[in-house]
């Protein structure tokens, strides 16, 4: 077991607050979030060091709460080499505004050699319970793995049940979109569009401290949904690049030259990602202006094509796909790095949203044209 940070915390009285896995789109009014917040505050006031971890919102909320209350914590992370471990340690300090004197990071060995994050969960849960004197269950799924671990530890550990609540689904449900319900005229479409979607976690450029702070303040709405993501871009006047699912971790921004109706016909729910492949909220830049900004069409090919490409062109490569998938139908373009929109002529930038009431709202905060794609309004009550 490797330990970085304040190792003296390993000899203090400690507690772990446990939650079974929750929705990827929680909100501040979800019971598990409100009760976890109260439990952490109570334990810190009682002098406990809190056992926390990274990677899931149920664990990271605790990291944030302890930091906000200037408490002490021991953060569990999968074991790795020394350089990467130090990098994780320093990144966690920055991401959660941590005081280095108030936390230690314990690296535990996974139970197998798999690189998949889920392979570390069992070892993490066991290590957290092993290090804690007191176990504080909050929202635990009946007969789940955490419940079994708690039961197995009941004779050796103090179990504090005063914060225990029933395991509930999140108050936020995934949005629904009708592919056929498009009333937007794209007959003379000459734009490249960057489509947004709900972000499961912080936006690019948003720290985890800022993200969890916004979660607790969010009421009954997930704060990083697709429309809020678009609003954030409009406020910053910046589209931030991402390396997600890009070879070699290059930071790029994706666009498409396809008309909105064609794009939305490809809208689909991805069960494994518990989200849409994209959502009908976007920023369209007039094509001639986009080209001047360095936005280029991607090259579709196979792995051999990629290997033969010059280094500077590789960020613009996209696989053709396999079996019955042809990614070239997406007509993708990309830009390397963040894109500053502040100097674009207002007539060259168009905001696209799903509902007319969202369009009305956005028109009040941007100087650009805003169009509702579906012609629908919000349902009564939400």
Tab-separated table of C-alpha atoms in Angstrom:
chain	number	residue	atom	x	y	z
A	1	UNK	CA	0.000	0.000	0.000
A	2	UNK	CA	1.447	3.352	-1.122
A	3	UNK	CA	0.514	6.527	0.772
A	4	UNK	CA	1.027	10.134	-0.319
A	5	UNK	CA	0.195	13.226	1.711
A	6	UNK	CA	-0.374	13.488	5.459
A	7	UNK	CA	0.230	9.912	6.662
A	8	UNK	CA	-0.635	10.874	10.254
A	9	UNK	CA	-4.297	10.812	9.203
A	10	UNK	CA	-4.091	7.013	9.031
A	11	UNK	CA	-3.921	7.015	12.845
A	12	UNK	CA	-6.977	9.225	13.476
A	13	UNK	CA	-10.548	8.113	14.096
A	14	UNK	CA	-12.226	7.693	10.735
A	15	UNK	CA	-15.590	7.114	9.110
A	16	UNK	CA	-16.783	6.210	5.635
A	17	UNK	CA	-20.088	7.446	4.176
A	18	UNK	CA	-21.462	4.855	1.764
A	19	UNK	CA	-23.868	5.211	-1.149
A	20	UNK	CA	-24.727	2.625	-3.768
A	21	UNK	CA	-24.233	3.740	-7.372
A	22	UNK	CA	-26.586	6.547	-8.373
A	23	UNK	CA	-27.746	8.287	-11.538
A	24	UNK	CA	-25.167	9.987	-13.768
A	25	UNK	CA	-27.477	13.009	-13.775
A	26	UNK	CA	-28.218	13.701	-10.100
A	27	UNK	CA	-29.583	16.962	-8.738
A	28	UNK	CA	-29.371	18.851	-5.481
A	29	UNK	CA	-32.834	17.716	-4.341
A	30	UNK	CA	-32.028	14.023	-4.692
A	31	UNK	CA	-32.348	12.619	-1.148
A	32	UNK	CA	-28.982	10.843	-1.193
A	33	UNK	CA	-27.197	14.101	-1.971
A	34	UNK	CA	-28.939	16.118	0.731
A	35	UNK	CA	-28.458	13.441	3.387
A	36	UNK	CA	-24.820	12.782	2.423
A	37	UNK	CA	-24.147	16.510	2.778
A	38	UNK	CA	-25.596	16.495	6.290
A	39	UNK	CA	-23.767	13.318	7.288
A	40	UNK	CA	-20.361	14.639	6.182
A	41	UNK	CA	-20.871	17.930	8.046
A	42	UNK	CA	-21.907	16.045	11.200
A	43	UNK	CA	-18.939	13.670	11.094
A	44	UNK	CA	-16.399	16.454	10.535
A	45	UNK	CA	-17.867	18.389	13.464
A	46	UNK	CA	-17.453	15.231	15.547
A	47	UNK	CA	-13.745	15.061	14.681
A	48	UNK	CA	-13.744	12.239	12.160
A	49	UNK	CA	-11.372	11.854	9.223
A	50	UNK	CA	-13.518	10.827	6.244
A	51	UNK	CA	-12.581	7.945	3.936
A	52	UNK	CA	-13.344	8.936	0.329
A	53	UNK	CA	-12.438	7.953	-3.216
A	54	UNK	CA	-12.533	9.062	-6.854
A	55	UNK	CA	-14.253	8.036	-10.086
A	56	UNK	CA	-17.948	7.899	-9.115
A	57	UNK	CA	-20.189	10.791	-8.101
A	58	UNK	CA	-21.162	8.989	-4.879
A	59	UNK	CA	-17.520	9.036	-3.750
A	60	UNK	CA	-16.460	12.348	-5.253
A	61	UNK	CA	-19.333	14.237	-3.649
A	62	UNK	CA	-17.776	13.280	-0.302
A	63	UNK	CA	-14.341	14.519	-1.445
A	64	UNK	CA	-15.921	17.861	-2.352
A	65	UNK	CA	-17.924	18.134	0.879
A	66	UNK	CA	-14.915	17.428	3.089
A	67	UNK	CA	-12.909	20.032	1.167
A	68	UNK	CA	-15.703	22.606	1.469
A	69	UNK	CA	-15.928	22.048	5.223
A	70	UNK	CA	-12.112	22.158	5.604
A	71	UNK	CA	-12.227	18.638	7.023
A	72	UNK	CA	-9.671	15.843	6.875
A	73	UNK	CA	-9.897	12.889	4.515
A	74	UNK	CA	-8.125	9.811	3.207
A	75	UNK	CA	-8.715	9.346	-0.528
A	76	UNK	CA	-8.444	5.839	-1.949
A	77	UNK	CA	-7.119	5.420	-5.493
A	78	UNK	CA	-6.101	2.369	-7.587
A	79	UNK	CA	-2.406	1.505	-7.288
A	80	UNK	CA	-0.219	2.783	-10.126
A	81	UNK	CA	3.412	3.660	-10.811
A	82	UNK	CA	5.096	6.422	-8.791
A	83	UNK	CA	4.982	9.117	-11.485
A	84	UNK	CA	1.323	8.558	-12.333
A	85	UNK	CA	0.424	8.359	-8.642
A	86	UNK	CA	2.061	11.706	-7.949
A	87	UNK	CA	0.252	13.162	-10.967
A	88	UNK	CA	-3.133	11.897	-9.664
A	89	UNK	CA	-2.290	13.298	-6.222
A	90	UNK	CA	-1.489	16.788	-7.558
A	91	UNK	CA	-4.417	16.823	-9.977
A	92	UNK	CA	-6.813	15.924	-7.142
A	93	UNK	CA	-5.481	18.829	-5.067
A	94	UNK	CA	-6.213	21.238	-7.931
A	95	UNK	CA	-9.550	19.733	-8.901
A	96	UNK	CA	-11.064	19.768	-5.399
A	97	UNK	CA	-9.275	22.781	-3.865
A	98	UNK	CA	-7.645	20.532	-1.259
A	99	UNK	CA	-5.306	21.563	1.516
A	100	UNK	CA	-2.367	19.086	1.242
A	101	UNK	CA	-2.090	18.990	5.035
A	102	UNK	CA	-5.696	17.829	5.346
A	103	UNK	CA	-5.611	14.683	3.257
A	104	UNK	CA	-3.703	11.544	2.396
A	105	UNK	CA	-4.047	9.435	-0.727
A	106	UNK	CA	-3.868	5.665	-0.330
A	107	UNK	CA	-3.202	3.583	-3.436
A	108	UNK	CA	-4.690	0.082	-3.277
A	109	UNK	CA	-3.964	-2.811	-5.585
A	110	UNK	CA	-6.882	-3.920	-7.816
A	111	UNK	CA	-8.138	-7.472	-7.483
A	112	UNK	CA	-7.199	-8.223	-11.123
A	113	UNK	CA	-5.064	-6.724	-13.892
A	114	UNK	CA	-7.914	-5.285	-15.918
A	115	UNK	CA	-7.619	-1.636	-17.020
A	116	UNK	CA	-11.374	-1.118	-16.796
A	117	UNK	CA	-12.362	1.307	-13.997
A	118	UNK	CA	-15.034	-1.096	-12.699
A	119	UNK	CA	-12.353	-3.687	-11.945
A	120	UNK	CA	-11.106	-1.414	-9.135
A	121	UNK	CA	-14.442	-0.947	-7.405
A	122	UNK	CA	-14.417	-4.076	-5.240
A	123	UNK	CA	-10.889	-3.437	-3.909
A	124	UNK	CA	-11.746	0.225	-3.267
A	125	UNK	CA	-14.924	-0.600	-1.312
A	126	UNK	CA	-13.144	-3.206	0.804
A	127	UNK	CA	-10.230	-0.852	1.495
A	128	UNK	CA	-12.569	1.997	2.493
A	129	UNK	CA	-14.439	-0.187	4.945
A	130	UNK	CA	-11.211	-1.708	6.274
A	131	UNK	CA	-9.700	1.735	7.019
A	132	UNK	CA	-12.827	3.141	8.696
A	133	UNK	CA	-13.739	2.712	12.340
A	134	UNK	CA	-17.325	3.751	11.654
A	135	UNK	CA	-19.482	2.880	8.643
A	136	UNK	CA	-22.228	5.363	7.772
A	137	UNK	CA	-24.646	3.949	5.173
A	138	UNK	CA	-26.883	6.496	3.433
A	139	UNK	CA	-28.584	5.230	0.268
A	140	UNK	CA	-27.816	1.536	-0.114
A	141	UNK	CA	-29.375	-0.758	-2.692
A	142	UNK	CA	-31.026	-3.718	-0.898
A	143	UNK	CA	-29.096	-6.981	-1.349
A	144	UNK	CA	-26.388	-5.175	-3.361
A	145	UNK	CA	-22.627	-5.599	-2.985
A	146	UNK	CA	-22.270	-2.682	-0.563
A	147	UNK	CA	-25.049	-4.025	1.631
A	148	UNK	CA	-23.289	-7.393	1.808
A	149	UNK	CA	-19.981	-5.722	2.730
A	150	UNK	CA	-21.716	-3.747	5.468
A	151	UNK	CA	-23.356	-6.918	6.809
A	152	UNK	CA	-20.016	-8.753	6.787
A	153	UNK	CA	-18.397	-5.914	8.762
A	154	UNK	CA	-21.130	-5.459	11.353
A	155	UNK	CA	-19.273	-7.378	14.098
A	156	UNK	CA	-15.934	-5.578	13.613
A	157	UNK	CA	-17.107	-2.050	12.816
A	158	UNK	CA	-19.447	0.524	14.286
A	159	UNK	CA	-22.456	0.902	11.973
A	160	UNK	CA	-24.148	4.330	12.231
A	161	UNK	CA	-27.657	4.091	10.774
A	162	UNK	CA	-29.130	7.506	11.651
A	163	UNK	CA	-28.480	8.809	8.096
A	164	UNK	CA	-29.765	5.685	6.350
A	165	UNK	CA	-32.535	6.310	3.763
A	166	UNK	CA	-34.302	4.270	1.117
A	167	UNK	CA	-32.483	3.915	-2.210
A	168	UNK	CA	-34.361	6.076	-4.750
A	169	UNK	CA	-34.070	6.840	-8.443
A	170	UNK	CA	-32.908	10.351	-9.315
A	171	UNK	CA	-35.527	13.073	-9.626
A	172	UNK	CA	-34.065	13.818	-13.082
A	173	UNK	CA	-35.265	11.618	-15.961
A	174	UNK	CA	-33.530	11.466	-19.365
A	175	UNK	CA	-35.080	13.860	-21.923
A	176	UNK	CA	-37.094	12.515	-24.841
A	177	UNK	CA	-36.905	13.791	-28.397
A	178	UNK	CA	-39.118	13.015	-31.381
A	179	UNK	CA	-37.005	12.607	-34.515
A	180	UNK	CA	-39.974	13.400	-36.716
A	181	UNK	CA	-40.862	16.628	-34.941
A	182	UNK	CA	-38.606	19.035	-36.881
A	183	UNK	CA	-40.095	22.331	-38.047
A	184	UNK	CA	-36.822	24.149	-38.848
A	185	UNK	CA	-36.253	25.165	-42.485
A	186	UNK	CA	-32.764	24.156	-43.683
A	187	UNK	CA	-33.266	24.518	-47.423
A	188	UNK	CA	-30.321	26.926	-47.758
A	189	UNK	CA	-28.146	25.386	-45.038
A	190	UNK	CA	-24.500	26.473	-45.293
A	191	UNK	CA	-23.175	25.952	-41.778
A	192	UNK	CA	-20.952	23.639	-39.775
A	193	UNK	CA	-22.614	22.668	-36.502
A	194	UNK	CA	-21.153	21.648	-33.162
A	195	UNK	CA	-23.853	19.630	-31.363
A	196	UNK	CA	-23.812	19.403	-27.575
A	197	UNK	CA	-25.161	16.794	-25.190
A	198	UNK	CA	-25.602	16.242	-21.478
A	199	UNK	CA	-22.194	16.086	-19.830
A	200	UNK	CA	-21.853	13.331	-17.211
A	201	UNK	CA	-19.450	15.218	-15.005
A	202	UNK	CA	-17.641	18.545	-15.278
A	203	UNK	CA	-17.579	20.493	-18.523
A	204	UNK	CA	-14.143	20.905	-20.120
A	205	UNK	CA	-12.507	23.692	-18.137
A	206	UNK	CA	-14.789	23.201	-15.108
A	207	UNK	CA	-13.138	21.852	-11.953
A	208	UNK	CA	-14.732	19.039	-9.989
A	209	UNK	CA	-15.101	21.401	-7.038
A	210	UNK	CA	-17.150	23.768	-9.231
A	211	UNK	CA	-19.143	20.856	-10.659
A	212	UNK	CA	-20.193	19.364	-7.311
A	213	UNK	CA	-20.923	22.827	-5.942
A	214	UNK	CA	-23.307	23.393	-8.863
A	215	UNK	CA	-24.895	19.973	-8.269
A	216	UNK	CA	-25.793	20.815	-4.692
A	217	UNK	CA	-27.303	24.132	-5.797
A	218	UNK	CA	-29.188	22.672	-8.761
A	219	UNK	CA	-32.608	22.042	-7.228
A	220	UNK	CA	-34.456	19.448	-9.299
A	221	UNK	CA	-32.536	19.897	-12.559
A	222	UNK	CA	-29.229	18.382	-13.605
A	223	UNK	CA	-26.953	21.436	-14.072
A	224	UNK	CA	-24.828	20.083	-16.956
A	225	UNK	CA	-27.648	19.016	-19.265
A	226	UNK	CA	-27.478	19.755	-22.999
A	227	UNK	CA	-29.259	23.126	-22.846
A	228	UNK	CA	-27.171	24.287	-19.873
A	229	UNK	CA	-24.069	23.183	-21.774
A	230	UNK	CA	-25.097	25.405	-24.675
A	231	UNK	CA	-25.811	28.291	-22.298
A	232	UNK	CA	-22.375	27.841	-20.752
A	233	UNK	CA	-20.752	28.053	-24.194
A	234	UNK	CA	-22.749	31.205	-24.940
A	235	UNK	CA	-21.629	32.751	-21.639
A	236	UNK	CA	-17.947	31.905	-22.119
A	237	UNK	CA	-18.082	32.510	-25.895
A	238	UNK	CA	-15.755	29.544	-26.130
A	239	UNK	CA	-16.176	25.984	-27.368
A	240	UNK	CA	-13.723	23.905	-25.389
A	241	UNK	CA	-11.929	21.006	-27.047
A	242	UNK	CA	-12.103	17.476	-25.660
A	243	UNK	CA	-9.948	14.366	-26.084
A	244	UNK	CA	-12.822	11.966	-25.401
A	245	UNK	CA	-12.740	9.030	-27.870
A	246	UNK	CA	-10.003	10.721	-29.921
A	247	UNK	CA	-6.873	8.775	-30.820
A	248	UNK	CA	-3.692	9.675	-28.931
A	249	UNK	CA	-5.680	12.006	-26.668
A	250	UNK	CA	-5.672	14.979	-29.030
A	251	UNK	CA	-8.001	17.798	-27.946
A	252	UNK	CA	-10.430	18.602	-30.752
A	253	UNK	CA	-13.895	20.054	-31.367
A	254	UNK	CA	-16.261	18.110	-33.615
A	255	UNK	CA	-18.585	19.675	-36.200
A	256	UNK	CA	-20.793	18.339	-38.979
A	257	UNK	CA	-21.844	19.851	-42.292
A	258	UNK	CA	-25.039	17.764	-42.345
A	259	UNK	CA	-28.333	19.676	-42.127
A	260	UNK	CA	-30.043	19.473	-38.695
A	261	UNK	CA	-32.920	17.269	-39.871
A	262	UNK	CA	-30.467	14.721	-41.266
A	263	UNK	CA	-28.414	14.784	-38.065
A	264	UNK	CA	-31.426	14.380	-35.793
A	265	UNK	CA	-32.563	11.366	-37.812
A	266	UNK	CA	-29.452	9.651	-36.383
A	267	UNK	CA	-30.311	10.554	-32.794
A	268	UNK	CA	-30.246	7.417	-30.658
A	269	UNK	CA	-30.152	6.377	-27.025
A	270	UNK	CA	-26.977	4.540	-25.942
A	271	UNK	CA	-27.825	2.251	-23.002
A	272	UNK	CA	-24.183	1.494	-22.142
A	273	UNK	CA	-23.456	5.215	-21.826
A	274	UNK	CA	-26.878	5.951	-20.289
A	275	UNK	CA	-27.220	8.930	-22.606
A	276	UNK	CA	-27.890	10.142	-26.139
A	277	UNK	CA	-25.172	10.063	-28.809
A	278	UNK	CA	-25.825	13.815	-29.007
A	279	UNK	CA	-28.788	16.096	-28.307
A	280	UNK	CA	-30.592	18.717	-30.430
A	281	UNK	CA	-28.693	21.724	-29.072
A	282	UNK	CA	-25.887	23.235	-31.096
A	283	UNK	CA	-23.842	26.118	-32.405
A	284	UNK	CA	-23.710	26.557	-36.151
A	285	UNK	CA	-20.938	28.612	-37.785
A	286	UNK	CA	-21.251	29.806	-41.359
A	287	UNK	CA	-19.075	27.465	-43.414
A	288	UNK	CA	-16.811	30.062	-45.032
A	289	UNK	CA	-16.105	31.568	-41.589
A	290	UNK	CA	-15.520	28.126	-40.059
A	291	UNK	CA	-12.873	27.343	-42.664
A	292	UNK	CA	-11.056	30.591	-41.813
A	293	UNK	CA	-11.079	29.479	-38.154
A	294	UNK	CA	-9.126	26.329	-39.029
A	295	UNK	CA	-12.029	23.890	-39.001
A	296	UNK	CA	-11.215	21.071	-41.451
A	297	UNK	CA	-13.029	17.994	-42.802
A	298	UNK	CA	-11.925	14.694	-41.306
A	299	UNK	CA	-10.285	11.913	-43.296
A	300	UNK	CA	-12.205	8.637	-43.149
A	301	UNK	CA	-10.149	5.469	-43.420
A	302	UNK	CA	-8.766	2.395	-41.673
A	303	UNK	CA	-5.860	1.768	-39.291
A	304	UNK	CA	-3.358	1.441	-42.122
A	305	UNK	CA	-4.420	4.850	-43.443
A	306	UNK	CA	-3.924	6.321	-39.978
A	307	UNK	CA	-0.416	4.867	-39.634
A	308	UNK	CA	0.582	6.346	-43.000
A	309	UNK	CA	-0.699	9.850	-42.185
A	310	UNK	CA	1.661	12.714	-41.273
A	311	UNK	CA	1.605	13.496	-37.553
A	312	UNK	CA	-0.023	16.904	-38.048
A	313	UNK	CA	-2.992	15.365	-39.902
A	314	UNK	CA	-3.773	12.574	-37.420
A	315	UNK	CA	-6.160	14.641	-35.243
A	316	UNK	CA	-8.408	14.849	-38.326
A	317	UNK	CA	-8.584	11.084	-38.873
A	318	UNK	CA	-11.789	9.111	-38.249
A	319	UNK	CA	-12.343	5.407	-38.739
A	320	UNK	CA	-14.762	4.467	-41.510
A	321	UNK	CA	-16.388	2.038	-39.097
A	322	UNK	CA	-16.888	-1.698	-39.080
A	323	UNK	CA	-19.581	-4.155	-40.167
A	324	UNK	CA	-22.802	-2.177	-40.791
A	325	UNK	CA	-21.500	1.168	-39.435
A	326	UNK	CA	-20.327	3.877	-41.823
A	327	UNK	CA	-19.094	6.893	-39.869
A	328	UNK	CA	-18.511	8.886	-43.056
A	329	UNK	CA	-22.264	9.558	-43.131
A	330	UNK	CA	-21.690	11.996	-40.275
A	331	UNK	CA	-19.722	14.361	-42.568
A	332	UNK	CA	-17.551	15.386	-39.651
A	333	UNK	CA	-15.188	18.362	-39.464
A	334	UNK	CA	-12.795	19.152	-36.616
A	335	UNK	CA	-10.809	21.937	-35.080
A	336	UNK	CA	-7.716	21.414	-32.961
A	337	UNK	CA	-7.904	23.168	-29.580
A	338	UNK	CA	-10.435	25.544	-28.010
A	339	UNK	CA	-12.394	27.923	-30.238
A	340	UNK	CA	-12.886	31.573	-29.225
A	341	UNK	CA	-16.220	32.861	-30.585
A	342	UNK	CA	-15.972	36.398	-29.226
A	343	UNK	CA	-14.747	38.013	-32.459
A	344	UNK	CA	-17.140	36.277	-34.850
A	345	UNK	CA	-19.631	38.508	-36.693
A	346	UNK	CA	-23.028	37.932	-35.062
A	347	UNK	CA	-24.603	36.997	-38.419
A	348	UNK	CA	-22.115	34.102	-38.839
A	349	UNK	CA	-23.169	32.334	-35.640
A	350	UNK	CA	-26.483	30.563	-35.089
A	351	UNK	CA	-27.683	28.889	-31.875
A	352	UNK	CA	-29.959	25.854	-32.229
A	353	UNK	CA	-32.195	24.579	-29.410
A	354	UNK	CA	-35.010	22.045	-29.235
A	355	UNK	CA	-37.958	24.044	-27.895
A	356	UNK	CA	-39.289	27.503	-28.703
A	357	UNK	CA	-39.355	28.579	-25.049
A	358	UNK	CA	-35.633	27.713	-24.810
A	359	UNK	CA	-35.042	29.803	-27.942
A	360	UNK	CA	-36.911	32.733	-26.353
A	361	UNK	CA	-34.770	32.459	-23.224
A	362	UNK	CA	-31.482	32.320	-25.137
A	363	UNK	CA	-32.421	35.318	-27.289
A	364	UNK	CA	-32.429	37.340	-24.092
A	365	UNK	CA	-28.763	36.622	-23.369
A	366	UNK	CA	-27.052	36.397	-26.787
A	367	UNK	CA	-26.797	38.815	-29.679
A	368	UNK	CA	-26.986	36.050	-32.296
A	369	UNK	CA	-29.869	34.400	-34.086
A	370	UNK	CA	-31.485	31.553	-32.141
A	371	UNK	CA	-33.786	28.937	-33.663
A	372	UNK	CA	-36.030	26.304	-32.084
A	373	UNK	CA	-35.865	23.037	-34.006
A	374	UNK	CA	-39.087	21.335	-32.940
A	375	UNK	CA	-41.530	24.195	-32.546
A	376	UNK	CA	-42.629	22.793	-29.181
A	377	UNK	CA	-42.884	24.402	-25.756
A	378	UNK	CA	-42.058	22.955	-22.354
A	379	UNK	CA	-44.762	20.760	-20.860
A	380	UNK	CA	-46.839	22.249	-18.066
A	381	UNK	CA	-45.026	21.966	-14.763
A	382	UNK	CA	-41.513	21.559	-16.193
